[in-house]
Coordinates of C-alpha atoms in Angstrom, one line a residue:
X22 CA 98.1 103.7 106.4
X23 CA 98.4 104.2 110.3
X24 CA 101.1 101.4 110.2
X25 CA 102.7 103.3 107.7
X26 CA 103.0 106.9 109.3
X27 CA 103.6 105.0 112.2
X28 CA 106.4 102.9 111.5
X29 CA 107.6 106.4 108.9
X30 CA 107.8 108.2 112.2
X31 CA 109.8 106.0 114.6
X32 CA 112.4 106.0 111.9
X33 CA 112.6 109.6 111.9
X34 CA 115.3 111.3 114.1
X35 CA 114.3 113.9 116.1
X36 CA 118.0 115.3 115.8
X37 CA 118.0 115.1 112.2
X38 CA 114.9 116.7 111.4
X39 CA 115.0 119.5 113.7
X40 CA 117.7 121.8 111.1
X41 CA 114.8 120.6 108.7
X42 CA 111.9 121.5 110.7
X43 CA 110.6 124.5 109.1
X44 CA 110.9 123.6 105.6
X45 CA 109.6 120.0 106.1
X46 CA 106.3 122.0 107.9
X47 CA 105.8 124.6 104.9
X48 CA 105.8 122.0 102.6
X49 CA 103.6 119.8 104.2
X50 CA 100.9 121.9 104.8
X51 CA 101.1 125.2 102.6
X52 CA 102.9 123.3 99.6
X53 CA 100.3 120.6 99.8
X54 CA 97.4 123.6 99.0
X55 CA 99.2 125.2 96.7
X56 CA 99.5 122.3 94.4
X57 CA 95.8 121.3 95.1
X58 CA 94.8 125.0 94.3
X59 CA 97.1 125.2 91.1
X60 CA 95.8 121.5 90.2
X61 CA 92.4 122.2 90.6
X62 CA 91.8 125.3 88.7
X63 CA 94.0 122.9 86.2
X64 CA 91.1 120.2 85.8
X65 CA 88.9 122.9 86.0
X66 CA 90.4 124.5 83.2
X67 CA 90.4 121.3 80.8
X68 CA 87.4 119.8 81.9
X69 CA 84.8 122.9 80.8
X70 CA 87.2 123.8 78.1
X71 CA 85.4 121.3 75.6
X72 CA 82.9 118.4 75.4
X73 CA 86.0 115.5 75.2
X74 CA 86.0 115.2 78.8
X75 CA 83.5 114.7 81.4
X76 CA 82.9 118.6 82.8
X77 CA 83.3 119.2 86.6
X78 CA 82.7 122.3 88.6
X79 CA 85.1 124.0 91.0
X80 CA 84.6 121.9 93.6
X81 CA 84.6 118.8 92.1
X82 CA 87.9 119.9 90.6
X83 CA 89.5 121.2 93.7
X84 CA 88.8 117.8 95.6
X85 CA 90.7 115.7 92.6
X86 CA 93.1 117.4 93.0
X87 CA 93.4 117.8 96.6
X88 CA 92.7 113.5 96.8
X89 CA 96.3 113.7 94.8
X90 CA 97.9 116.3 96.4
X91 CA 100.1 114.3 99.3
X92 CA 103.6 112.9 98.3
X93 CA 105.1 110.0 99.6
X94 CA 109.2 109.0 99.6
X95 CA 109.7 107.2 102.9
X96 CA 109.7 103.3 100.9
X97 CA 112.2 105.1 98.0
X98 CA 114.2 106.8 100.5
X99 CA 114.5 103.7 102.7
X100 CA 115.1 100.9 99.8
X101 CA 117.9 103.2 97.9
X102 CA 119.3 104.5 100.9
X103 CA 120.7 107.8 99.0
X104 CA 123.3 109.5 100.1
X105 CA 121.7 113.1 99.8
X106 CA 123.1 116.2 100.6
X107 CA 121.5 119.3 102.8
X108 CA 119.6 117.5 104.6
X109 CA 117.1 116.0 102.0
X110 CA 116.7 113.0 103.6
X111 CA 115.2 113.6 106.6
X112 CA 113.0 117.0 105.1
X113 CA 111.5 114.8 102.7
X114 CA 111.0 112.1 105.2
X115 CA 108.7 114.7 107.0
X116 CA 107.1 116.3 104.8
X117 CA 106.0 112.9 103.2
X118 CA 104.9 111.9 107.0
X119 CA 103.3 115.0 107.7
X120 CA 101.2 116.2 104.2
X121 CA 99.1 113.2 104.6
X122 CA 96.8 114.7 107.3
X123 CA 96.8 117.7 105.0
X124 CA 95.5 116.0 102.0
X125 CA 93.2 114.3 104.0
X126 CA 91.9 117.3 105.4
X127 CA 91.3 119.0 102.1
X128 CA 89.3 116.1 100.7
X129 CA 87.5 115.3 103.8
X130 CA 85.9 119.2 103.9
X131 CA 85.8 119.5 100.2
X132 CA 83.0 116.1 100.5
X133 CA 81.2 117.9 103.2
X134 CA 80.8 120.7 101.0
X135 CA 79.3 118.9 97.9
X136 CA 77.4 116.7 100.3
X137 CA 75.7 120.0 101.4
X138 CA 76.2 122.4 99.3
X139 CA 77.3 125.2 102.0
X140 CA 80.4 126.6 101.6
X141 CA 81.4 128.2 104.9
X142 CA 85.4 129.6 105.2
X143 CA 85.3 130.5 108.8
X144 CA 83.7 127.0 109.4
X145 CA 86.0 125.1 107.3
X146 CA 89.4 127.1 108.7
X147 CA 87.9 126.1 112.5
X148 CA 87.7 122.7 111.5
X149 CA 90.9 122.5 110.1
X150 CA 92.5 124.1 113.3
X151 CA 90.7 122.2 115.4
X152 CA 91.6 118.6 113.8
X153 CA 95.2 119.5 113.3
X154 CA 95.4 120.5 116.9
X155 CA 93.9 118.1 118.8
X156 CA 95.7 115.4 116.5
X157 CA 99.2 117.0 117.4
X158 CA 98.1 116.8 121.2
X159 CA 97.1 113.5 121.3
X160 CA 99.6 112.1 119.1
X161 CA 102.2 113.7 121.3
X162 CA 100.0 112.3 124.5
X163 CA 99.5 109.0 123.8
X164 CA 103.2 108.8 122.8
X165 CA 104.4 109.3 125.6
X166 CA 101.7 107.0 127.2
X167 CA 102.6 104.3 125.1
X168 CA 106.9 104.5 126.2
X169 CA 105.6 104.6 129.6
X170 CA 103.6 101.7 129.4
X171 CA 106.5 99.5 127.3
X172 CA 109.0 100.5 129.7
X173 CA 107.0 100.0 132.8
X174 CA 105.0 96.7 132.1
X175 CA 106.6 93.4 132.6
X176 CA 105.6 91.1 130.1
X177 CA 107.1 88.5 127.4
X178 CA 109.3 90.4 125.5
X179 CA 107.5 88.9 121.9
X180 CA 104.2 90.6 123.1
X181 CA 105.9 94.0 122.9
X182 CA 106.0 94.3 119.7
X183 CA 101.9 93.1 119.8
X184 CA 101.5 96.1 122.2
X185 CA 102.7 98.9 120.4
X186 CA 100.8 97.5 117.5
X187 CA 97.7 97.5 119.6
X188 CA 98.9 101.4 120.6
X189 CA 98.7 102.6 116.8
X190 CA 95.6 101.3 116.2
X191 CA 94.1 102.7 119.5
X192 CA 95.7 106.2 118.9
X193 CA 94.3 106.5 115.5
X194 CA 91.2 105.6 116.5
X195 CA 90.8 107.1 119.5
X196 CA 91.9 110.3 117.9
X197 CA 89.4 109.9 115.3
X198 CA 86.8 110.1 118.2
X199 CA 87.6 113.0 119.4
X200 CA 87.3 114.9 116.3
X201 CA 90.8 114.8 115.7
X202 CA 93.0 114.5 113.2
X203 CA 94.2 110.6 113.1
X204 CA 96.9 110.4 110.8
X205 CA 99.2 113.4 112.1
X206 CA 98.2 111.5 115.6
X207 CA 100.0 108.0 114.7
X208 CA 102.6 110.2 112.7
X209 CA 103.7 112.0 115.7
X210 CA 103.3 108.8 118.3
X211 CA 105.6 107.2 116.0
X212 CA 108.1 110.6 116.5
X213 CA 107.7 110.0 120.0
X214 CA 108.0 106.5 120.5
X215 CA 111.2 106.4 118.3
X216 CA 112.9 109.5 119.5
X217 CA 113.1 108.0 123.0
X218 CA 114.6 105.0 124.7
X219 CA 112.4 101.9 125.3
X220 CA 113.3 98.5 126.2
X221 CA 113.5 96.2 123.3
X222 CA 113.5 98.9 120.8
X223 CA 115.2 97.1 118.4
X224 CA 113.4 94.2 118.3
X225 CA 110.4 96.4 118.2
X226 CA 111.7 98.4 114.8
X227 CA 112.2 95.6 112.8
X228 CA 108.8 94.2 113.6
X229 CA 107.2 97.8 112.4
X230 CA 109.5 97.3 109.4
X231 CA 108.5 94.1 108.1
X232 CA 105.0 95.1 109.0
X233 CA 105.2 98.2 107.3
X234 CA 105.9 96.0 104.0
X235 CA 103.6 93.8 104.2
X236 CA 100.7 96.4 104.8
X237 CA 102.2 98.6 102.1
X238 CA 102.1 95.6 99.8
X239 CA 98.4 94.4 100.8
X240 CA 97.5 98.0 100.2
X241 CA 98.4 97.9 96.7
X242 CA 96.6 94.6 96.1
X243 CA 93.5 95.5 98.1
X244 CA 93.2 98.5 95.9
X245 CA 94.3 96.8 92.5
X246 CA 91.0 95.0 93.4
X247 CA 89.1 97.9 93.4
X248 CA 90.3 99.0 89.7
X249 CA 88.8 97.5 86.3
X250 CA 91.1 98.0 83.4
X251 CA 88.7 99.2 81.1
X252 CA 87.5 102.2 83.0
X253 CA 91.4 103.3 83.0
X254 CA 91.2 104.0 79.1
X255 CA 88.7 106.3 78.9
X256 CA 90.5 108.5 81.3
X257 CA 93.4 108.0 80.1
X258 CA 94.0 111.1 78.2
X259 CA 92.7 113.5 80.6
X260 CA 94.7 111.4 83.8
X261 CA 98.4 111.9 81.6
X262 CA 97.0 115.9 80.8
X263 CA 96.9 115.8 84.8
X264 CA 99.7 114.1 85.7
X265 CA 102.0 116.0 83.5
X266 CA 101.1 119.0 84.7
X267 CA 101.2 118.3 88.7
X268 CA 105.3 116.5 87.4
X269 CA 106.0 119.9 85.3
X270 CA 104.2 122.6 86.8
X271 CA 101.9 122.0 90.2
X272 CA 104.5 120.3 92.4
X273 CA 108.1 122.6 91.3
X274 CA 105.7 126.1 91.5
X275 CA 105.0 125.0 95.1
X276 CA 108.1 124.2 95.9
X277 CA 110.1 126.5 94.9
X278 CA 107.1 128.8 96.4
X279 CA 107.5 127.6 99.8
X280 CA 111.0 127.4 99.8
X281 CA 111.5 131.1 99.2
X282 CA 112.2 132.3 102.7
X283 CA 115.1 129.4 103.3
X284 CA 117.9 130.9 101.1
X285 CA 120.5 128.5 102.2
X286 CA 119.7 125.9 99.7
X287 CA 120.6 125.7 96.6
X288 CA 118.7 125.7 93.1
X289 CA 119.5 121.8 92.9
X290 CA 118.7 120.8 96.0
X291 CA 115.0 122.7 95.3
X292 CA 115.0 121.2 92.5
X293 CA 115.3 117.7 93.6
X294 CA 112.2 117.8 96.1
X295 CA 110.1 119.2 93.2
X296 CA 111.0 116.5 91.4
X297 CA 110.7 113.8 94.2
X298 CA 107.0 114.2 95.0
X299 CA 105.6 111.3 93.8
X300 CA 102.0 110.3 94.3
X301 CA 102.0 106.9 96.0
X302 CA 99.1 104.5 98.1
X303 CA 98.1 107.3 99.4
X304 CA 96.2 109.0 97.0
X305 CA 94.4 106.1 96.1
X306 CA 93.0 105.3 99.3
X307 CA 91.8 109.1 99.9
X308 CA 90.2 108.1 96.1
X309 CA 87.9 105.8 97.9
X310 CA 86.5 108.5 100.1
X311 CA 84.4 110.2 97.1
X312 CA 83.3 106.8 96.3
X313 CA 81.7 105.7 100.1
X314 CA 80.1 109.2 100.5
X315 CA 78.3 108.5 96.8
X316 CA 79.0 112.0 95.4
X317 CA 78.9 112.5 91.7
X318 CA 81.6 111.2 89.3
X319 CA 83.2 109.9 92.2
X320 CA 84.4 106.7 90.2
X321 CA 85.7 109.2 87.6
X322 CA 87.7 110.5 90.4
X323 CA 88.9 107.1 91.8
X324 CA 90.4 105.7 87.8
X325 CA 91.6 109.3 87.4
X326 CA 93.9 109.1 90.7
X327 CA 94.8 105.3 90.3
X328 CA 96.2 106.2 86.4
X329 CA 98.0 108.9 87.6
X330 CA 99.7 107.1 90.8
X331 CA 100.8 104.3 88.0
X332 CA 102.2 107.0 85.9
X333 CA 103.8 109.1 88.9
X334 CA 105.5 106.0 90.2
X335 CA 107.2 104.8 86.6
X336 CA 108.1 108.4 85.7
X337 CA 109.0 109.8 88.6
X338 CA 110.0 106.4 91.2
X339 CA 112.2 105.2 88.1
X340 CA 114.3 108.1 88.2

C-alpha cells in the first residue's frame, strides 16, 4: 500500500492539482466521515432492526463502515486514461491518494476504543491532529531528503531506482515511529519526489509503475487467501443491503455535501465523483486490522468488506 500511494503521488502534478486543491482536501477528509457516519448509523440501523443478522452496537457499526469508507481510482483513471472535464482527473487522483490516511485513522481509533472501552473526544481529535500533522511534515521532509540524496549521490544509475524504493519504505516506517501518520507520509514524498527534477526520473517512473502493478496484483492474491467462500454467503444479504446503500446514498450525500461551497461545477461533474468512489484493496487490508487486534465479530467485518469491494468494483469499475 505504501508503494501504491507512493508511486499514486509521483504521478500527481503539482500544477494540475493545485486549481483542485480544496475540493480534493474536503473530500478526502470531511467526505470520508460523512460517509462513515451516514454508513454506520446504516448497519446500525439494519443490524438491531431484527434477529436475521448478526446485531452490532455503535461502535462496532461505525468502524465497518469507516474500514470501507476510503475510495480508490488512481489504477481506473490510469488504465482508461479518460478524457474528463473540470479537472476530475487530477481531484480524484487526490482525494483517492489522500482519504487513505483518513480511513485509516477512523479505524485505527475506533479499535482502541473497543479494545478499552473509553471513549474520549478531546483524546481522539488530539490524536488525529497529531498523526495527520506530523505525517504531512515528515512526508514533506524526507521528500525532499530523498531528491537531495538521488541528485547528489553518484552511483550506478540501475540502483536508483533500488534507492528510492528503499526511501518509501524507510519514510513509512520511520513515520510510523514517530507517531505519525504513514500513509499521507509516503503520499506526500511521492508529491515531492515527482513534482521536482531528479536525475533519471524517467527511468525511475516506470520502475514505480511496473512495481505499483505487481504489488497491487500480489495484494489482491495475498488477500484472496485470506477469504473462504463459504463465509461470503451468509453475509451476503446484509454486505449487498450495505453496499447499495454506500453506491445510492452514503457516497453522493457526501459529495454533493462537501462540494457545496465550490459553485463552479456543475451537477454532472458532482455527479460523476459520487459515482466514482469505488471501494478497492484498500478496504480490505484495513479489514484485517479488526482481525489482528482480536475484537469481536471481527471476521464478520473482514467477509462483509471483501463482498462489498467485489460488488463495488463490478458495479461501479464496470461502468
Amino acid at each position: 500500500l505504501s508503494i501504491i500511494l507512493f508511486s499514486g503521488g509521483m504521478d500527481t502534478s503539482a500544477a494540475e492539482i493545485k486549481p483542485v486543491l480544496g475540493q480534493g482536501i474536503v473530500l478526502a477528509t470531511v467526505g470520508v466521515m460523512f460517509t462513515a457516519f451516514l454508513t454506520g448509523y446504516f448497519i446500525y440501523y439494519i443490524t438491531n432492526l431484527e434477529n436475521s443478522f448478526v446485531t452490532l452496537n455503535f461502535t462496532e457499526s461505525l468502524l465497518l463502515a469507516s474500514v470501507m469508507s476510503s475510495a480508490s481510482v488512481f489504477s481506473i483513471l490510469r488504465s482508461k486514461r479518460q478524457g474528463l472535464k473540470e479537472n476530475l482527473r487530477p481531484m480524484l487522483e487526490l482525494e483517492s491518494g489522500s482519504n487513505d490516511p483518513m480511513a485509516y485513522m477512523l479505524t485505527i481509533l475506533l479499535i482502541g476504543i473497543i479494545q478499552s472501552g473509553e471513549n474520549s473526544l478531546s483524546n481522539t481529535i488530539l490524536q488525529f491532529i497529531m498523526q495527520m500533522s506530523i505525517g504531512a511534515v515528515s512526508g514533506y521532509l524526507l521528500g525532499r531528503l530523498a531528491v537531495y540524496c538521488i541528485n547528489k549521490l553518484n552511483i550506478n544509475q540501475s540502483l536508483y531506482p533500488v534507492l528510492l524504493l528503499a526511501f518509501v519504505f524507510f519514510i513509512f516506517s520511520f513515520t510510523d515511529l514517530v507517531k505519525g501518520n504513514g500513509y499521507l507520509a509516503v503520499y506526500l514524498a511521492g508529491l515531492v519526489v515527482g513534482n521536482h527534477k531528479v536525475v533519471h526520473k524517467k527511468s525511475l517512473t516506470t520502475f514505480f509503475d511496473g512495481i505499483t502493478w505487481l504489488f497491487q496484483i500480489v495484494m489482491f492474491l495475498t488477500l484472496g487467501l485470506l477469504v473462504n467462500p463459504a463465509e461470503l454467503l451468509p453475509v451476503a444479504a446484509l454486505s449487498i443491503l450495505i453496499g447499495v446503500f454506500m453506491i445510492i446514498l452514503a457516497r453522493p450525500i457526501s459529495v454533493f455535501l462537501c462540494l457545496i461551497p465550490f459553485r463552479k461545477m456543475t451537477t454532472k461533474a458532482r455527479a460523476y465523483v459520487s459515482w466514482v468512489g469505488l471501494r478497492g484493496a484498500v478496504p480490505i487490508i484495513f479489514a484485517t486490522y479488526p482481525l489482528i487486534a482480536n475484537i469481536q465479530h471481527a471476521s464478520l467485518i473482514f467477509n462483509v468488506v471483501f463482498f462489498i469491494t467485489i460488488l463495488s468494483l463490478v458495479v461501479q469499475g464496470t461502468t
